[in-house]
XYZ file of C-alpha atoms in Angstrom:
732
model
C 0.000 0.000 0.000
C 2.843 2.440 0.788
C 4.260 1.834 -2.720
C 0.846 2.677 -4.197
C 0.669 5.811 -2.049
C 4.089 7.141 -3.112
C 3.600 6.199 -6.747
C 0.359 8.207 -6.790
C 2.053 11.213 -5.185
C 5.006 11.015 -7.570
C 2.744 10.823 -10.636
C 0.777 13.854 -9.461
C 3.887 16.033 -9.375
C 4.455 15.540 -13.119
C 0.926 16.427 -14.248
C 0.066 19.763 -15.831
C -3.537 20.371 -14.903
C -3.651 23.740 -16.659
C -3.105 21.921 -19.934
C -4.510 18.444 -19.297
C -8.292 18.204 -19.498
C -8.628 21.924 -20.138
C -12.231 22.762 -20.962
C -13.332 25.307 -23.526
C -16.293 27.182 -22.080
C -18.988 28.520 -24.446
C -19.631 32.244 -24.572
C -23.242 31.652 -23.495
C -24.265 28.671 -21.406
C -27.878 29.451 -22.257
C -27.250 28.260 -25.823
C -26.615 24.753 -24.477
C -29.630 24.617 -22.182
C -31.811 21.526 -22.714
C -29.953 20.404 -25.849
C -30.305 16.793 -24.698
C -33.767 17.073 -23.159
C -37.122 16.238 -24.733
C -38.237 19.671 -23.572
C -41.430 21.574 -24.230
C -39.772 23.381 -27.124
C -38.581 20.078 -28.629
C -42.046 18.585 -28.174
C -43.547 21.436 -30.170
C -41.205 20.615 -33.037
C -41.744 16.846 -33.042
C -45.310 16.271 -31.803
C -48.676 16.732 -33.457
C -50.908 19.342 -31.849
C -53.063 16.571 -30.352
C -50.087 14.773 -28.821
C -48.518 17.999 -27.531
C -51.770 19.066 -25.854
C -52.182 15.618 -24.334
C -48.725 15.509 -22.765
C -48.998 19.100 -21.498
C -52.332 18.265 -19.854
C -50.711 15.221 -18.266
C -47.892 17.385 -16.901
C -50.012 20.295 -15.676
C -53.337 18.663 -14.832
C -52.493 15.006 -14.291
C -54.811 13.792 -17.046
C -54.272 10.346 -18.566
C -52.523 9.930 -21.932
C -54.426 7.632 -24.301
C -52.554 4.686 -25.826
C -52.790 5.925 -29.439
C -51.419 9.314 -28.364
C -48.648 7.543 -26.417
C -47.682 5.828 -29.685
C -47.382 9.233 -31.361
C -45.250 10.571 -28.504
C -43.026 7.464 -28.587
C -42.368 7.811 -32.324
C -41.544 11.510 -31.927
C -39.265 10.807 -28.966
C -37.479 8.077 -30.944
C -37.008 10.302 -34.024
C -35.561 13.077 -31.872
C -33.268 10.632 -30.043
C -32.056 9.045 -33.305
C -31.181 12.500 -34.620
C -28.865 12.800 -31.586
C -27.090 9.486 -32.263
C -29.040 7.472 -29.668
C -29.216 3.677 -30.070
C -30.914 2.513 -26.834
C -33.602 3.584 -24.383
C -34.101 2.927 -20.693
C -36.644 3.528 -17.973
C -34.519 5.579 -15.559
C -35.746 5.066 -11.999
C -34.742 5.544 -8.365
C -35.005 2.308 -6.359
C -34.480 2.211 -2.600
C -30.761 1.517 -3.026
C -30.175 5.278 -2.886
C -28.791 5.355 -6.438
C -30.407 5.418 -9.876
C -31.085 2.297 -11.969
C -31.476 1.592 -15.663
C -31.947 -1.370 -18.021
C -31.008 -0.514 -21.606
C -33.015 -1.864 -24.552
C -32.122 -1.247 -28.159
C -34.388 0.480 -30.682
C -33.050 -2.138 -33.141
C -35.778 -4.600 -34.210
C -35.305 -7.263 -36.955
C -38.460 -7.898 -38.985
C -37.193 -10.145 -41.773
C -34.260 -12.504 -42.022
C -31.958 -9.774 -43.363
C -33.741 -6.508 -42.544
C -34.252 -4.412 -39.418
C -35.657 -1.081 -38.265
C -35.515 1.177 -35.216
C -38.773 0.724 -33.344
C -40.236 2.393 -30.242
C -43.946 2.144 -29.406
C -46.242 3.650 -26.807
C -46.161 0.396 -24.863
C -42.354 0.543 -24.672
C -42.520 4.171 -23.567
C -45.100 3.563 -20.862
C -43.743 0.380 -19.274
C -40.642 -1.778 -18.761
C -40.104 -4.847 -16.588
C -37.013 -4.965 -14.325
C -36.516 -7.558 -11.571
C -38.386 -6.404 -8.450
C -36.954 -8.989 -6.043
C -33.341 -7.949 -6.649
C -33.894 -4.414 -5.339
C -34.564 -3.553 -1.667
C -38.227 -4.324 -0.946
C -38.484 -4.958 2.795
C -40.066 -8.372 2.327
C -42.757 -7.236 -0.120
C -41.306 -9.544 -2.798
C -39.880 -13.045 -2.311
C -36.633 -13.832 -4.101
C -38.460 -16.267 -6.378
C -41.060 -13.625 -7.281
C -39.191 -11.443 -9.726
C -41.726 -9.395 -11.614
C -41.885 -5.628 -11.171
C -42.693 -2.719 -13.442
C -41.341 0.715 -14.276
C -43.886 3.205 -15.585
C -43.203 6.474 -17.421
C -43.553 9.713 -15.472
C -44.487 12.328 -18.100
C -44.101 15.190 -15.584
C -40.299 14.827 -15.712
C -38.760 15.258 -19.178
C -36.861 12.471 -20.941
C -33.182 13.137 -21.569
C -30.184 11.690 -23.390
C -27.144 10.369 -21.544
C -24.437 9.178 -23.926
C -26.231 7.101 -26.562
C -29.210 6.245 -24.366
C -32.640 7.868 -24.142
C -33.517 7.992 -20.436
C -37.208 8.037 -19.501
C -37.867 9.057 -15.855
C -40.133 6.413 -14.338
C -41.691 5.086 -11.173
C -40.985 1.534 -9.959
C -43.662 -0.740 -8.489
C -43.994 -4.419 -7.617
C -46.196 -6.895 -9.481
C -48.736 -6.511 -6.654
C -48.731 -2.714 -6.896
C -46.585 -1.614 -3.931
C -44.123 1.202 -4.524
C -40.449 0.208 -4.579
C -38.896 3.590 -5.322
C -38.636 7.198 -4.158
C -40.570 8.831 -7.005
C -44.041 7.258 -6.718
C -44.639 8.319 -3.075
C -43.221 11.760 -3.848
C -45.695 12.263 -6.708
C -48.561 11.317 -4.383
C -47.364 13.752 -1.712
C -47.031 16.537 -4.295
C -50.566 15.884 -5.502
C -51.873 15.981 -1.918
C -50.252 19.314 -1.062
C -51.360 20.768 -4.406
C -54.995 19.860 -3.688
C -54.897 21.139 -0.095
C -53.069 24.401 -0.845
C -55.164 25.156 -3.932
C -58.342 24.608 -1.929
C -57.233 27.189 0.663
C -56.133 29.715 -1.964
C -59.396 29.466 -3.900
C -61.566 29.534 -0.761
C -59.932 32.400 1.127
C -57.474 34.377 -0.985
C -57.528 34.047 -4.794
C -60.179 32.227 -6.843
C -57.908 32.313 -9.898
C -55.456 29.819 -8.408
C -55.963 26.371 -9.948
C -52.652 24.728 -9.041
C -50.029 25.017 -6.311
C -46.592 23.628 -7.109
C -44.066 22.824 -4.371
C -40.598 24.032 -5.374
C -37.157 22.845 -4.346
C -33.717 24.353 -4.553
C -31.055 21.947 -3.309
C -27.456 22.802 -2.476
C -25.064 19.923 -3.133
C -21.830 19.726 -1.118
C -19.073 17.260 -2.018
C -15.351 16.474 -1.715
C -12.919 15.829 -4.557
C -9.825 13.652 -4.081
C -7.288 12.511 -6.618
C -8.281 9.139 -8.102
C -4.876 7.521 -7.517
C -4.782 8.660 -3.880
C -8.341 7.437 -3.475
C -7.393 3.974 -4.760
C -4.663 3.764 -2.135
C -7.255 4.008 0.654
C -9.349 0.792 0.908
C -11.606 2.433 3.497
C -12.517 5.238 1.072
C -13.039 2.802 -1.806
C -15.373 0.496 0.116
C -17.135 2.744 2.659
C -16.839 6.242 1.175
C -15.133 7.572 4.311
C -11.763 7.397 6.052
C -12.028 5.049 9.020
C -8.647 6.154 10.359
C -6.114 8.885 9.782
C -4.399 11.491 11.946
C -5.587 15.067 11.475
C -3.017 17.249 9.684
C -1.444 20.244 11.395
C -3.485 22.481 9.103
C -7.132 21.702 8.468
C -9.814 24.350 8.061
C -8.884 26.432 11.088
C -7.514 29.339 9.012
C -10.818 29.614 7.073
C -8.766 30.134 3.926
C -10.566 27.652 1.685
C -14.153 28.902 1.980
C -15.062 31.004 -1.080
C -11.370 31.024 -2.006
C -9.875 30.854 -5.476
C -10.978 27.624 -7.168
C -7.948 25.463 -8.143
C -7.392 25.140 -11.901
C -7.860 21.392 -11.937
C -11.119 21.681 -10.007
C -12.263 24.525 -12.236
C -11.775 22.327 -15.305
C -13.981 19.706 -13.665
C -16.607 22.324 -12.763
C -16.642 23.784 -16.271
C -17.224 20.445 -17.947
C -19.837 19.535 -15.352
C -21.729 22.779 -15.952
C -21.708 22.209 -19.708
C -23.184 18.723 -19.220
C -25.729 20.121 -16.753
C -26.858 22.783 -19.201
C -27.300 20.213 -21.959
C -29.428 18.089 -19.603
C -31.538 21.018 -18.417
C -30.113 21.136 -14.874
C -30.063 24.902 -14.158
C -26.915 25.072 -11.990
C -25.943 28.662 -11.274
C -23.630 28.615 -8.238
C -20.196 27.058 -7.632
C -17.696 27.738 -4.861
C -15.165 26.351 -2.410
C -16.746 25.098 0.802
C -15.258 25.347 4.299
C -13.172 22.152 4.435
C -10.102 21.647 2.215
C -11.009 19.996 -1.110
C -14.727 20.514 -0.371
C -16.995 22.287 -2.860
C -20.623 23.146 -3.504
C -22.930 23.765 -6.426
C -26.563 24.831 -6.492
C -29.251 25.331 -9.154
C -32.224 27.611 -9.617
C -35.461 26.519 -7.925
C -37.551 23.967 -9.816
C -40.739 21.976 -9.334
C -39.928 19.384 -6.650
C -40.252 16.240 -8.792
C -38.005 17.623 -11.526
C -35.565 19.018 -8.947
C -35.276 15.603 -7.284
C -34.667 13.908 -10.638
C -32.078 16.531 -11.522
C -30.215 16.026 -8.253
C -30.122 12.242 -8.731
C -28.959 12.711 -12.314
C -26.393 15.293 -11.220
C -24.771 12.945 -8.687
C -24.324 10.331 -11.408
C -23.033 12.977 -13.800
C -20.573 14.362 -11.245
C -19.015 10.943 -10.739
C -18.613 10.477 -14.518
C -17.052 13.898 -15.097
C -14.821 13.607 -12.021
C -13.424 10.305 -13.348
C -12.446 12.017 -16.596
C -10.473 14.593 -14.598
C -8.774 11.892 -12.486
C -10.820 12.803 -9.436
C -13.040 10.675 -7.262
C -16.065 12.435 -5.840
C -17.113 11.829 -2.238
C -20.769 12.309 -1.300
C -20.386 10.708 2.133
C -21.602 13.069 4.836
C -18.378 12.773 6.872
C -15.483 11.391 4.816
C -12.826 13.054 6.999
C -12.654 13.489 10.768
C -11.867 16.939 12.129
C -13.261 18.967 9.220
C -16.750 19.856 8.054
C -19.019 17.202 6.650
C -21.235 17.594 3.592
C -24.960 18.258 3.470
C -27.635 18.828 0.879
C -29.730 21.756 2.064
C -33.278 21.508 0.709
C -34.911 24.909 0.193
C -38.675 24.366 -0.041
C -41.548 26.654 -0.943
C -44.996 26.724 -2.586
C -45.786 28.531 -5.847
C -49.155 29.170 -7.483
C -49.951 29.025 -11.181
C -50.750 32.750 -10.905
C -47.067 33.460 -10.226
C -47.055 33.903 -6.437
C -44.788 32.404 -3.797
C -47.101 31.514 -0.916
C -44.235 31.877 1.559
C -43.498 35.418 0.491
C -45.503 38.412 1.800
C -47.341 40.689 -0.605
C -48.162 44.369 -0.914
C -51.429 44.391 0.995
C -52.858 42.882 4.214
C -54.773 40.206 2.286
C -51.596 38.840 0.689
C -49.777 39.056 4.003
C -52.538 37.085 5.699
C -52.132 34.498 2.953
C -48.398 34.402 3.719
C -49.059 34.005 7.450
C -51.533 31.213 6.791
C -49.036 29.068 4.905
C -46.125 30.118 7.104
C -47.811 29.207 10.402
C -49.314 26.006 8.988
C -45.871 24.877 7.850
C -44.419 25.422 11.316
C -47.398 23.614 12.859
C -46.837 20.676 10.491
C -43.179 20.443 11.477
C -44.134 20.673 15.156
C -46.667 17.852 14.906
C -44.529 15.592 12.724
C -40.993 16.484 13.875
C -40.060 12.852 14.511
C -41.152 11.841 11.021
C -39.063 14.649 9.506
C -36.084 13.508 11.588
C -36.537 9.911 10.417
C -36.563 11.049 6.782
C -32.957 12.274 7.003
C -31.646 9.378 9.112
C -28.792 7.239 7.775
C -25.597 5.638 9.017
C -23.500 8.210 7.158
C -25.529 11.251 8.249
C -25.192 10.201 11.911
C -21.483 11.067 11.659
C -22.328 14.630 10.607
C -25.344 15.824 12.589
C -24.658 18.081 15.540
C -21.326 19.640 14.566
C -19.285 21.337 11.851
C -22.106 23.541 10.561
C -24.565 20.635 10.470
C -27.689 21.080 12.594
C -28.361 18.883 15.625
C -30.772 15.953 15.693
C -33.321 18.020 17.661
C -35.901 19.338 15.189
C -36.466 23.053 15.795
C -37.522 25.978 13.612
C -35.658 29.270 13.235
C -37.798 32.143 11.966
C -35.917 35.248 13.107
C -36.662 37.545 16.041
C -38.833 39.970 14.044
C -41.193 37.324 12.708
C -41.258 35.716 16.130
C -42.485 39.085 17.417
C -45.262 39.081 14.809
C -46.403 35.639 15.955
C -46.394 36.821 19.563
C -48.721 39.654 18.574
C -51.035 37.221 16.771
C -51.066 35.060 19.871
C -52.914 37.888 21.637
C -55.828 37.907 19.154
C -59.212 37.871 20.886
C -60.993 34.529 21.021
C -64.009 34.728 18.709
C -65.184 37.902 16.990
C -62.744 40.783 16.651
C -63.559 44.403 17.329
C -63.180 46.908 14.472
C -60.242 48.453 16.337
C -58.482 45.105 16.702
C -59.001 44.319 13.021
C -57.490 47.664 12.052
C -54.568 47.206 14.427
C -53.850 43.733 13.053
C -54.033 44.827 9.431
C -51.953 47.996 9.822
C -49.422 47.329 12.551
C -48.984 43.555 12.591
C -49.812 41.942 9.260
C -49.177 45.096 7.273
C -45.600 45.485 8.492
C -44.428 42.000 7.532
C -42.844 43.009 4.169
C -40.611 45.649 5.749
C -39.637 43.197 8.501
C -38.470 40.696 5.905
C -36.437 43.316 4.043
C -33.869 43.089 6.836
C -34.588 39.672 8.302
C -32.615 38.137 11.151
C -29.263 36.549 10.250
C -29.338 32.919 9.112
C -28.855 30.250 11.785
C -26.566 27.467 10.588
C -27.408 25.314 13.609
C -31.137 25.180 12.850
C -32.408 22.077 11.036
C -35.456 23.987 9.749
C -34.927 27.678 9.054
C -37.069 30.335 7.374
C -34.837 32.341 5.044
C -37.081 35.087 3.683
C -39.375 33.341 1.201
C -38.673 29.649 1.757
C -37.835 27.102 4.425
C -34.378 25.545 4.413
C -34.112 21.950 5.633
C -30.419 21.888 6.538
C -30.140 18.403 8.040
C -30.417 16.428 4.762
C -27.248 14.446 4.060
C -25.164 14.999 0.927
C -25.566 11.385 -0.256
C -29.333 11.309 0.312
C -32.055 11.206 -2.308
C -34.009 14.454 -1.840
C -37.262 12.598 -2.537
C -37.596 11.065 0.927
C -37.467 14.299 2.911
C -39.568 16.042 0.249
C -42.216 13.308 0.457
C -42.453 13.851 4.211
C -42.363 17.643 3.960
C -45.145 17.855 1.404
C -47.203 15.151 3.096
C -47.197 16.791 6.526
C -48.011 20.209 5.073
C -50.834 18.700 3.001
C -52.291 17.083 6.112
C -51.939 20.287 8.122
C -53.578 22.419 5.423
C -56.502 19.977 5.250
C -56.984 20.251 9.014
C -56.697 24.045 8.866
C -59.396 24.254 6.189
C -61.779 22.142 8.286
C -61.224 24.287 11.388
C -61.664 27.594 9.553
C -64.791 26.376 7.743
C -66.234 25.245 11.070
C -65.761 28.738 12.524
C -67.286 30.284 9.396
C -70.358 28.088 9.844
C -70.602 29.395 13.418
C -70.845 32.988 12.239
C -67.278 34.330 12.205
C -66.010 36.371 9.267
C -63.244 34.877 7.112
C -60.360 36.942 8.557
C -61.626 36.406 12.102
C -61.803 32.657 11.589
C -58.296 32.525 10.105
C -56.808 34.641 12.910
C -58.507 32.482 15.539
C -57.124 29.252 14.118
C -53.639 30.692 13.560
C -53.594 31.949 17.144
C -54.062 28.434 18.499
C -51.485 27.007 16.098
C -48.902 29.545 17.266
C -49.506 28.639 20.914
C -49.103 24.931 20.192
C -46.057 25.313 17.935
C -43.923 27.690 19.999
C -42.065 24.741 21.517
C -40.089 24.143 18.323
C -39.231 27.812 17.682
C -35.635 28.462 18.707
C -33.347 31.343 17.762
C -30.103 30.404 19.541
C -27.121 28.063 19.207
C -28.363 24.568 18.396
C -24.981 23.067 19.331
C -25.093 24.221 22.955
C -25.757 21.909 25.881
C -28.150 24.556 27.196
C -30.359 24.021 24.146
C -30.301 20.239 24.606
C -31.517 20.698 28.167
C -34.086 23.331 27.143
C -35.357 21.133 24.301
C -35.833 18.258 26.709
C -37.778 20.550 29.045
C -40.001 21.561 26.106
C -40.669 17.912 25.311
C -38.661 17.847 22.063
C -36.912 14.589 21.243
C -33.174 14.374 20.634
C -33.014 11.341 18.349
C -29.254 11.268 17.877
C -28.955 7.972 16.018
C -30.651 6.359 13.059
C -32.099 3.432 15.079
C -33.623 5.949 17.529
C -35.096 8.001 14.684
C -36.442 4.995 12.788
C -38.063 3.611 15.933
C -40.494 6.547 15.724
C -41.331 6.096 12.038
C -43.991 3.441 12.604
C -45.923 5.516 15.154
C -49.651 5.030 14.462
C -50.079 8.772 13.955
C -47.621 8.690 11.059
C -49.120 5.546 9.557
C -52.561 7.185 9.608
C -51.139 10.300 7.924
C -49.750 8.300 5.014
C -52.855 6.164 4.643
C -55.202 9.159 4.757
C -53.248 10.898 1.988
C -52.838 7.704 -0.055
C -49.043 7.951 -0.069
C -48.189 4.593 1.504
C -50.099 1.585 2.751
C -49.107 0.258 6.169
C -47.322 -2.619 4.454
C -45.247 -0.188 2.383
C -44.358 1.907 5.452
C -43.223 -1.157 7.379
C -41.236 -2.415 4.381
C -39.389 0.888 3.991
C -38.609 1.035 7.685
C -37.213 -2.494 7.439
C -35.071 -1.539 4.429
C -33.591 1.471 6.212
C -32.790 -0.513 9.349
C -31.154 -3.287 7.317
C -29.155 -0.745 5.342
C -27.950 0.882 8.561
C -26.795 -2.441 10.011
C -25.151 -3.434 6.741
C -23.248 -0.145 6.446
C -21.905 -0.325 10.013
C -21.037 -4.007 9.508
C -19.071 -3.186 6.350
C -17.225 -0.372 8.114
C -16.360 -2.694 11.012
C -15.037 -5.406 8.695
C -12.985 -2.960 6.621
C -11.529 -1.303 9.720
C -10.539 -4.689 11.156
C -8.958 -5.698 7.839
C -6.921 -2.488 7.523
C -5.784 -2.659 11.143
C -4.687 -6.285 10.906
C -3.264 -6.406 7.393
C -1.871 -2.903 6.882
C -1.311 -0.926 10.070
C -0.065 -3.617 12.481
C 2.466 -5.168 10.024
C 3.752 -1.690 9.187
C 4.143 -0.825 12.887
C 5.936 -4.120 13.588
C 8.258 -3.490 10.633
C 9.248 -0.100 11.983
C 9.504 -1.474 15.520
C 11.952 -4.127 14.272
C 14.114 -1.373 12.773
C 14.173 0.353 16.139
C 15.062 -2.923 17.862
C 17.973 -3.462 15.455
C 19.088 0.098 16.155
C 18.988 -0.530 19.906
C 20.961 -3.768 19.523
C 23.609 -1.877 17.536
C 23.893 0.794 20.189
C 24.345 -1.856 22.869
C 27.184 -3.453 20.899
C 28.993 -0.121 20.452
C 28.518 1.615 23.815
C 28.894 0.608 27.430
C 25.887 0.067 29.697
C 25.872 3.616 31.089
C 26.094 5.334 27.705
C 23.744 2.784 26.140
C 20.949 3.481 28.644
C 21.196 7.195 27.934
C 21.495 6.958 24.158
C 18.831 4.234 23.649
C 16.316 5.679 26.072
C 14.081 7.304 23.430
C 14.220 4.312 21.076
C 13.289 1.979 23.932
C 10.400 4.272 24.852
C 9.167 4.265 21.241
C 9.411 0.480 21.043
C 7.281 0.171 24.182
C 4.796 2.770 22.950
C 4.434 1.019 19.591
C 3.900 -2.312 21.363
C 1.203 -0.750 23.513
C -0.687 0.637 20.485
C -0.311 -2.636 18.553
C -1.739 -4.476 21.532
C -4.646 -2.012 21.764
C -5.381 -2.490 18.067
C -5.233 -6.276 18.306
C -7.563 -6.365 21.305
C -9.821 -3.741 19.704
C -10.122 -5.725 16.461
C -10.972 -8.921 18.326
C -13.672 -7.131 20.307
C -14.988 -5.457 17.151
C -15.261 -8.675 15.155
C -16.881 -10.489 18.066
C -19.443 -7.701 18.528
C -20.138 -7.653 14.773
C -20.637 -11.414 14.667
C -22.985 -11.246 17.642
C -25.026 -8.386 16.135
C -25.454 -10.233 12.830
C -27.156 -13.129 14.590
C -30.009 -10.921 15.844
C -33.139 -11.570 13.780
C -35.214 -8.501 14.691
C -34.078 -5.713 12.323
C -34.503 -2.900 14.844
C -32.678 -4.740 17.629
C -29.912 -5.586 15.173
C -29.542 -1.914 14.205
C -29.432 -0.947 17.883
C -26.714 -3.521 18.497
C -24.606 -2.189 15.631
C -25.183 1.356 16.874
C -24.554 0.804 20.584
C -22.251 -2.219 20.706
C -20.268 -2.236 17.449
C -19.822 1.374 16.361
C -18.345 2.655 19.686
C -15.447 0.197 19.256
C -14.267 2.036 16.126
C -12.666 4.844 18.128
C -10.451 2.508 20.183
C -8.867 1.088 17.033
C -8.686 4.429 15.261
C -7.025 6.209 18.182
C -4.314 3.540 18.397
C -3.746 3.680 14.628
C -3.579 7.462 14.577
C -0.996 7.403 17.367
C 1.076 4.912 15.380
C 0.833 7.160 12.320
C 2.699 9.839 14.290
C 5.392 7.362 15.406
C 6.101 5.225 12.319
C 8.485 6.361 9.586
C 6.463 8.175 6.912
C 8.221 6.116 4.234
C 6.724 2.923 5.657
C 3.189 4.173 6.400
C 0.798 2.317 4.054
C -2.191 4.662 4.038
C -2.369 7.953 2.147
C -2.416 10.614 4.851
C -4.974 13.336 5.487
C -2.517 16.058 4.476
C -2.215 14.380 1.063
C -5.910 13.654 0.565
C -7.039 17.122 1.655
C -4.312 19.352 0.258
C -3.160 17.659 -2.949
C -4.688 19.705 -5.746
């Protein structure tokens, strides 16, 4: 391994990254936008008027596409794809593995012994049949029951990747259960659209016919040289470094954040942006992040379903482009100890088809009351379903990140800023029942009416808040960088849909009892504010004081994935999903099972890899160096007398003893780790197994790592087998 490490470092010194892989950037990125997307503009060129109207109605209104029209769309899609040099098509879907999946089929179809054509029908467009038992299913499918189906999602545009036409699709089992991230997300989006539109039409604007949830994600990631990456088996197999001493310089000088982007990285970013533009991913922001070799990119806001697809596509694209530039991209939430981890902040809002953001105040009291309605209902939803939101971002890798290094803690709280908090406190004082003319005037002029000017200079952002209002959207900061955005977005839209339904019922009940519309809305919002104040917090989420205060308020601190997932099957949450038609109880239980199994598997893999590296790389290296020291001591004893020898060999003898102590600690630690892993694997109950890996296996990692990191500082650098942090983090 040490030979591989030094060979990689030597090769790097001879590379000219200004010349190699240089990327020519177009004068206008806009000219490339959607070149490889079956976009609305492309549809107009290739589809008949009937087919174009049909697919637009399917996208905007959810109407069904007839089979004969699907045939027309398929032919047009094929002709466009063939004009771009495409030879195959695939239903591109997002199974519960956390990655994307695709099965390529050729357009090529023989129809006589020596003749063939390119064929693509409506049936091929609408449905494909991958193996449902080979993907995570939580027991829904037996291994001998293979059949599953992918079905075209017309609301997300088809695109070309290489020579393949990719058709975004949902994935379901033969018996109809969902086996992917997209299908539940589409149901949640439909639910929140119906609920929000109903409120808009009933109380604020009759012209609203559709409400679209929007998402703007921010993707953080690390880049490491491919050769250095290959010299670290822990990075290759687990995505993170399981050992490694922190370098003298990390991020403490704050000199990387927003700094000059290295040339080699800039070449990668340029090519990535070109590919993104061609695929319709509207990336607009790129910069250095806080940790060395950490970066971020972010797009414009999009409709949630498309934004989720674009993020999944982007992660695949980033890995491909990085490989071309001799980089390996790390999406793990905490690949390096001692420096910031990576997140994927999800910025969520609601937009109407009349062009309004429902989480942005307007120019008159009516629009501001609309803003308050959706704002307070969102906070109430998060208050009532905080544990479900926490479970949606739970994973073995995200557990390493939450609670430090600019990642929010596991306690779900909402930051709204001191000024808006003051507005809610004023609304809390609203009279129960009918309002006097004076109170109505006061509310409209001095409370609701002043919201726009408050938001012009809103309170500073709080990086320690997992759920923060940032002016016209809510930012969910706790999502991990490797996560599929769909899961947290399914929960977010589902809980808001449920809350808006309940709000509508309560307001309508008060209207039936004689209250005016504004009075009824103020009365309901007042009670919501009182109930939800527990999760509103403006201070430092990392502090122990907040942990104690949160406990006093009754907020849960679900620090680990097993703790978070233990709450996911609460009857209240099951009823939410069933009421909205997002999941059946069987599907909820299956997904919970999948996540628990994945957690246990990830920790088990990390344990096995750590034990392997310790035994087969670190210990032999330490013994090798120790033997050198022993030979040195023997030589000193032969040359010098006892008195001089004791003085001159003192430090070497001390090092030999220290190395022996750390080797012994590693050996004992590995034996304990493997025994604990073996014991945990025998547990049949998935939740108890996850708890065992969390509480009995994972804590043993530190004992081995600490001993290894101490040895790293003692052993000759020339002998050390693992590429060091200083090389991984600072080699450009």
